[in-house]
Amino acid sequence: MAASGARSCNLSGLLPAQTSLEYALLDAVTQEEKDGLVYQYLQKVDGWEQDLSVPEFPEGLEWLNTEEPISVYKDLCGKVVVLDFFTYCCINCIHLLPDLHALEHTYSDKDGLLIVGVHSAKFPNEKVLDNIRSAVLRYNITHPVVNDADASLWQELEVSCWPTLIILGPRGNMLFSLIGEGHKEKLFLYTSIALKYYKDRGQIRANKIGIKLYKDSLPPSPLLFPGKITVDHVSNRLVIADTGHHRILVVWKNGQIQYSIGGPNPGRKDGIFSESSFNSPQGVAIMNNIIYVADTENHLIRKIDLEAEMVSTVAGIGIQGTDKEGGAKGDEQPISSPWDVVFGRSGSEVQRDNILWIAMAGTHQIWALLLDCGRLPKKNELKEGTCLRFAGSGNEENRNNAYPHKAGFAQPSGLSLASEDPWRCLFVADSESSTVRTVSLKDGAVKHLVGGERDPMNLFAFGDVDGVGISARLQHPLGVTWDKKRNLLYVADSYNHKIKVVDPKTKNCTTLAGTGNASNIISSSFTDSTFNEPGGLCIGENGELLYVADTNNHQIKVLDLETKTVSVFPVFTSENAVVDGPCLAEKPKTLPKLPKSAPGVRLSPVAACPGQTLQFKLRLDLPSGTKLTEGASSCWFLSAEEY
């Protein structure tokens, strides 16, 4: 029956018909029955007197991965279109991407299908096109993305949460909506039948859409979106999660790569180093030549044995889990998007680290993996290999509670441990609530440290304000590290592009380094240097150096806490190819020769240790009244002798 009168052009107009369809699908047994029900639903919706039409993309919006802006009613006419309303910080949106990748692999624009990402930001930092561009590269998004910075489409269609999918017919007519993650079966069912239905009616066009991928224009970058970093205090090495290259680097303090494990493409394979693979690894922890890795997009915890040169899986089954309790043996326990890992002990009487704490971003919880038999607070003795929830209900909240299972986190993404008294706690960078929280190792109590606000349901209390406790404001922090030398906590305040420092005794939070602008300026002072979404950090050299994974700058920055200077950590292979960030593939330049009359200055020898920051300053004192001629070349050379 055709509907009469004007029809609301938002998602609520679809609700009655789609709800009836979904109830009918619950009773369907065979695939043929399901296909038939969806086909009949499309006949009904397509027969409405008036389409539920989406508005045209507003003029002036910024686009990525396209040659030019796209029009719903010109370019997309004759296509079945999936609009993905997302924001790039959201773990649920990240979880949806594999489903969209699979759909794109099955159907192309020649088949009549196109996916368009509509980026509707939560945080102010996410409205900036360059930051969205970095996320598009980081998550390998290859379909068009439009920056709906003012959420005009979001509001007009009355979208209410991230992620939301809206499936359109070839006239820009809304057919289906899917809210949240975990709807892969329905997504494939609805799109496949929509393609068949409109092909049967000759309404599908096979024209290509002008795609121009941002990643194809990038210069080679040996470090790509490094996510986390840690120090091996015994062997004088750094471990870097080279997230964008899907690999783990083990690097000497002078910058030379010792091991490169995995990469450059995503995969999931255990075995010898040359054959093993990861998928967007994040957290790393090293002890006694063993590295544990939060293999985030594989939903696994991996173990790297540097002596045996082997990679194995110790937790997770390789697909996203929904279990919020756990308790099974690690390699049989499904987990969801682990983002960071750190070692700990199950009790003061235990002499070695026997627990791996896990920031389980996907279920908004803190989990534990027993590396040996042990006991968690208020738990019975647990067997080696057990993987289970320690704190967090699984609800996405900013809820503190004396009972760990009643507390709530919102995408915890960074962990650090202060094992000594009076702290005895885990520090947690809780990214979506823009807070730093503590979890007591004595009883599991979850408490607030800085950021956020008192309402546990408000996940929009963010900003950039130095202050005490709840008066301080952060924006999507991703990393924390404990400085036991000074009893201070350093925070990667990612979306503010700053490194902040917190005194847990007074709860005072102040800016340590960074101007707040997303840039890559290396300055002699902390306050003038810049970062771009730093994601991880760690303390080295007995508290003298702070290493920062400056994620979107594709670099590791070194902050000397004694001299207050910043430098770039030089990563290079044994062939001395420097790989400390994006490097353009250029032809070697012919350097001019210095004239014989050029003065030479020999400096006194300087003793330096690996990782130490050295400053070299050149000052030209010209005679009074003279100046450099514009356009005339001038040069100087610096050479160093090795001992």
Tab-separated table of N, CA and C in Angstrom, residues 506-578:
chain	number	residue	atom	x	y	z
A	506	THR	N	48.749	15.707	44.890
A	506	THR	CA	47.930	16.924	44.923
A	506	THR	C	46.860	16.943	43.837
A	507	LYS	N	46.933	15.997	42.877
A	507	LYS	CA	46.051	15.943	41.705
A	507	LYS	C	46.227	17.161	40.797
A	508	ASN	N	47.370	17.801	40.866
A	508	ASN	CA	47.628	18.961	40.022
A	508	ASN	C	48.122	18.505	38.652
A	509	CYS	N	47.472	18.998	37.598
A	509	CYS	CA	47.787	18.617	36.224
A	509	CYS	C	48.235	19.858	35.460
A	510	THR	N	49.459	19.831	34.906
A	510	THR	CA	49.986	20.984	34.179
A	510	THR	C	50.605	20.527	32.860
A	511	THR	N	50.757	21.476	31.945
A	511	THR	CA	51.386	21.191	30.653
A	511	THR	C	52.896	21.127	30.820
A	512	LEU	N	53.485	20.046	30.356
A	512	LEU	CA	54.937	19.895	30.388
A	512	LEU	C	55.554	20.348	29.074
A	513	ALA	N	54.964	19.905	27.944
A	513	ALA	CA	55.538	20.221	26.631
A	513	ALA	C	54.435	20.264	25.593
A	514	GLY	N	54.658	21.099	24.577
A	514	GLY	CA	53.709	21.222	23.477
A	514	GLY	C	52.953	22.536	23.526
A	515	THR	N	52.742	23.105	22.346
A	515	THR	CA	52.018	24.374	22.253
A	515	THR	C	50.518	24.171	22.170
A	516	GLY	N	50.088	22.951	21.841
A	516	GLY	CA	48.667	22.699	21.618
A	516	GLY	C	48.306	22.693	20.145
A	517	ASN	N	49.238	23.094	19.282
A	517	ASN	CA	49.020	23.054	17.841
A	517	ASN	C	49.576	21.757	17.268
A	518	ALA	N	48.818	21.151	16.358
A	518	ALA	CA	49.290	19.929	15.702
A	518	ALA	C	50.330	20.304	14.668
A	519	SER	N	51.590	20.069	15.005
A	519	SER	CA	52.678	20.461	14.114
A	519	SER	C	53.895	19.620	14.450
A	520	ASN	N	55.043	19.949	13.848
A	520	ASN	CA	56.257	19.168	14.076
A	520	ASN	C	57.452	20.102	14.198
A	521	ILE	N	57.395	20.973	15.190
A	521	ILE	CA	58.480	21.923	15.447
A	521	ILE	C	59.355	21.369	16.562
A	522	ILE	N	60.643	21.210	16.277
A	522	ILE	CA	61.597	20.769	17.299
A	522	ILE	C	62.276	22.024	17.838
A	523	SER	N	62.020	22.332	19.090
A	523	SER	CA	62.563	23.552	19.683
A	523	SER	C	63.479	23.193	20.836
A	524	SER	N	64.286	24.165	21.232
A	524	SER	CA	65.181	23.934	22.370
A	524	SER	C	64.420	23.941	23.689
A	525	SER	N	63.157	24.350	23.663
A	525	SER	CA	62.381	24.389	24.909
A	525	SER	C	61.157	23.480	24.805
A	526	PHE	N	60.717	22.972	25.950
A	526	PHE	CA	59.526	22.129	25.999
A	526	PHE	C	58.299	22.882	25.479
A	527	THR	N	58.136	24.118	25.911
A	527	THR	CA	56.902	24.848	25.633
A	527	THR	C	56.758	25.235	24.172
A	528	ASP	N	57.879	25.361	23.435
A	528	ASP	CA	57.810	25.760	22.029
A	528	ASP	C	57.756	24.569	21.075
A	529	SER	N	58.051	23.375	21.564
A	529	SER	CA	58.010	22.187	20.710
A	529	SER	C	56.561	21.764	20.466
A	530	THR	N	56.357	21.050	19.372
A	530	THR	CA	54.995	20.634	19.046
A	530	THR	C	54.925	19.127	18.802
A	531	PHE	N	53.695	18.599	18.919
A	531	PHE	CA	53.400	17.188	18.696
A	531	PHE	C	52.151	17.094	17.834
A	532	ASN	N	51.845	15.879	17.376
A	532	ASN	CA	50.630	15.655	16.606
A	532	ASN	C	50.017	14.327	17.031
A	533	GLU	N	49.048	14.416	17.929
A	533	GLU	CA	48.357	13.258	18.496
A	533	GLU	C	49.323	12.212	19.066
A	534	PRO	N	50.173	12.589	20.015
A	534	PRO	CA	51.053	11.594	20.644
A	534	PRO	C	50.223	10.510	21.320
A	535	GLY	N	50.631	9.237	21.118
A	535	GLY	CA	49.804	8.137	21.601
A	535	GLY	C	50.390	7.312	22.724
A	536	GLY	N	51.723	7.385	22.930
A	536	GLY	CA	52.346	6.574	23.964
A	536	GLY	C	53.616	7.225	24.458
A	537	LEU	N	54.061	6.828	25.646
A	537	LEU	CA	55.279	7.398	26.211
A	537	LEU	C	55.827	6.487	27.295
A	538	CYS	N	57.128	6.639	27.578
A	538	CYS	CA	57.774	5.830	28.605
A	538	CYS	C	58.994	6.567	29.139
A	539	ILE	N	59.396	6.180	30.354
A	539	ILE	CA	60.536	6.797	31.036
A	539	ILE	C	61.764	5.911	30.855
A	540	GLY	N	62.920	6.547	30.577
A	540	GLY	CA	64.168	5.802	30.442
A	540	GLY	C	65.317	6.507	31.125
A	541	GLU	N	66.493	5.852	31.115
A	541	GLU	CA	67.729	6.420	31.668
A	541	GLU	C	67.548	6.900	33.112
A	542	ASN	N	66.959	6.036	33.943
A	542	ASN	CA	66.782	6.347	35.365
A	542	ASN	C	66.036	7.660	35.584
A	543	GLY	N	65.034	7.874	34.761
A	543	GLY	CA	64.194	9.054	34.942
A	543	GLY	C	64.704	10.303	34.263
A	544	GLU	N	65.776	10.195	33.475
A	544	GLU	CA	66.308	11.393	32.820
A	544	GLU	C	65.603	11.710	31.508
A	545	LEU	N	65.153	10.681	30.777
A	545	LEU	CA	64.570	10.892	29.462
A	545	LEU	C	63.124	10.399	29.417
A	546	LEU	N	62.313	11.122	28.675
A	546	LEU	CA	60.933	10.723	28.417
A	546	LEU	C	60.797	10.508	26.908
A	547	TYR	N	60.527	9.256	26.509
A	547	TYR	CA	60.343	8.927	25.100
A	547	TYR	C	58.856	9.034	24.759
A	548	VAL	N	58.555	9.699	23.637
A	548	VAL	CA	57.167	9.938	23.234
A	548	VAL	C	56.941	9.411	21.821
A	549	ALA	N	55.933	8.559	21.658
A	549	ALA	CA	55.512	8.141	20.317
A	549	ALA	C	54.635	9.248	19.748
A	550	ASP	N	55.239	10.088	18.903
A	550	ASP	CA	54.533	11.228	18.312
A	550	ASP	C	53.828	10.715	17.055
A	551	THR	N	52.652	10.163	17.265
A	551	THR	CA	52.014	9.264	16.303
A	551	THR	C	51.850	9.861	14.910
A	552	ASN	N	51.171	10.988	14.808
A	552	ASN	CA	50.881	11.529	13.475
A	552	ASN	C	52.072	12.236	12.845
A	553	ASN	N	53.136	12.445	13.602
A	553	ASN	CA	54.387	12.941	13.024
A	553	ASN	C	55.315	11.802	12.623
A	554	HIS	N	54.904	10.553	12.891
A	554	HIS	CA	55.670	9.361	12.490
A	554	HIS	C	57.089	9.405	13.064
A	555	GLN	N	57.187	9.807	14.326
A	555	GLN	CA	58.497	9.952	14.957
A	555	GLN	C	58.440	9.531	16.421
A	556	ILE	N	59.630	9.274	16.967
A	556	ILE	CA	59.805	9.154	18.406
A	556	ILE	C	60.532	10.409	18.863
A	557	LYS	N	59.923	11.143	19.777
A	557	LYS	CA	60.553	12.335	20.328
A	557	LYS	C	61.173	11.974	21.683
A	558	VAL	N	62.270	12.651	22.022
A	558	VAL	CA	62.953	12.423	23.294
A	558	VAL	C	62.943	13.730	24.078
A	559	LEU	N	62.342	13.698	25.264
A	559	LEU	CA	62.326	14.860	26.134
A	559	LEU	C	63.331	14.630	27.254
A	560	ASP	N	64.355	15.477	27.308
A	560	ASP	CA	65.353	15.399	28.383
A	560	ASP	C	64.795	16.147	29.581
A	561	LEU	N	64.439	15.400	30.620
A	561	LEU	CA	63.779	16.007	31.781
A	561	LEU	C	64.737	16.804	32.644
A	562	GLU	N	66.034	16.646	32.408
A	562	GLU	CA	67.023	17.419	33.168
A	562	GLU	C	67.316	18.750	32.473
A	563	THR	N	67.570	18.716	31.160
A	563	THR	CA	67.932	19.945	30.433
A	563	THR	C	66.724	20.637	29.810
A	564	LYS	N	65.539	19.974	29.860
A	564	LYS	CA	64.302	20.526	29.286
A	564	LYS	C	64.423	20.770	27.784
A	565	THR	N	65.063	19.858	27.070
A	565	THR	CA	65.204	19.970	25.622
A	565	THR	C	64.509	18.796	24.941
A	566	VAL	N	64.154	18.996	23.669
A	566	VAL	CA	63.450	17.992	22.880
A	566	VAL	C	64.278	17.650	21.645
A	567	SER	N	64.330	16.374	21.305
A	567	SER	CA	65.024	15.949	20.091
A	567	SER	C	64.259	14.800	19.459
A	568	VAL	N	64.617	14.476	18.203
A	568	VAL	CA	64.025	13.336	17.502
A	568	VAL	C	64.941	12.136	17.675
A	569	PHE	N	64.369	11.014	18.069
A	569	PHE	CA	65.150	9.794	18.247
A	569	PHE	C	65.495	9.231	16.867
A	570	PRO	N	66.795	9.057	16.558
A	570	PRO	CA	67.186	8.599	15.225
A	570	PRO	C	67.112	7.078	15.116
A	571	VAL	N	66.182	6.590	14.318
A	571	VAL	CA	66.058	5.155	14.092
A	571	VAL	C	66.724	4.815	12.768
A	572	PHE	N	67.633	3.848	12.767
A	572	PHE	CA	68.315	3.511	11.521
A	572	PHE	C	68.663	2.027	11.484
A	573	THR	N	68.852	1.519	10.271
A	573	THR	CA	69.229	0.128	10.092
A	573	THR	C	70.743	0.013	10.195
A	574	SER	N	71.228	-1.204	10.154
A	574	SER	CA	72.673	-1.417	10.248
A	574	SER	C	73.407	-0.847	9.041
A	575	GLU	N	72.647	-0.568	7.956
A	575	GLU	CA	73.261	0.040	6.770
A	575	GLU	C	73.296	1.558	6.882
A	576	ASN	N	72.967	2.078	8.089
A	576	ASN	CA	72.999	3.517	8.369
A	576	ASN	C	71.978	4.316	7.566
A	577	ALA	N	70.897	3.682	7.151
A	577	ALA	CA	69.819	4.434	6.504
A	577	ALA	C	68.947	5.044	7.597
A	578	VAL	N	68.976	6.347	7.738
A	578	VAL	CA	68.232	7.014	8.810
A	578	VAL	C	66.741	6.913	8.529
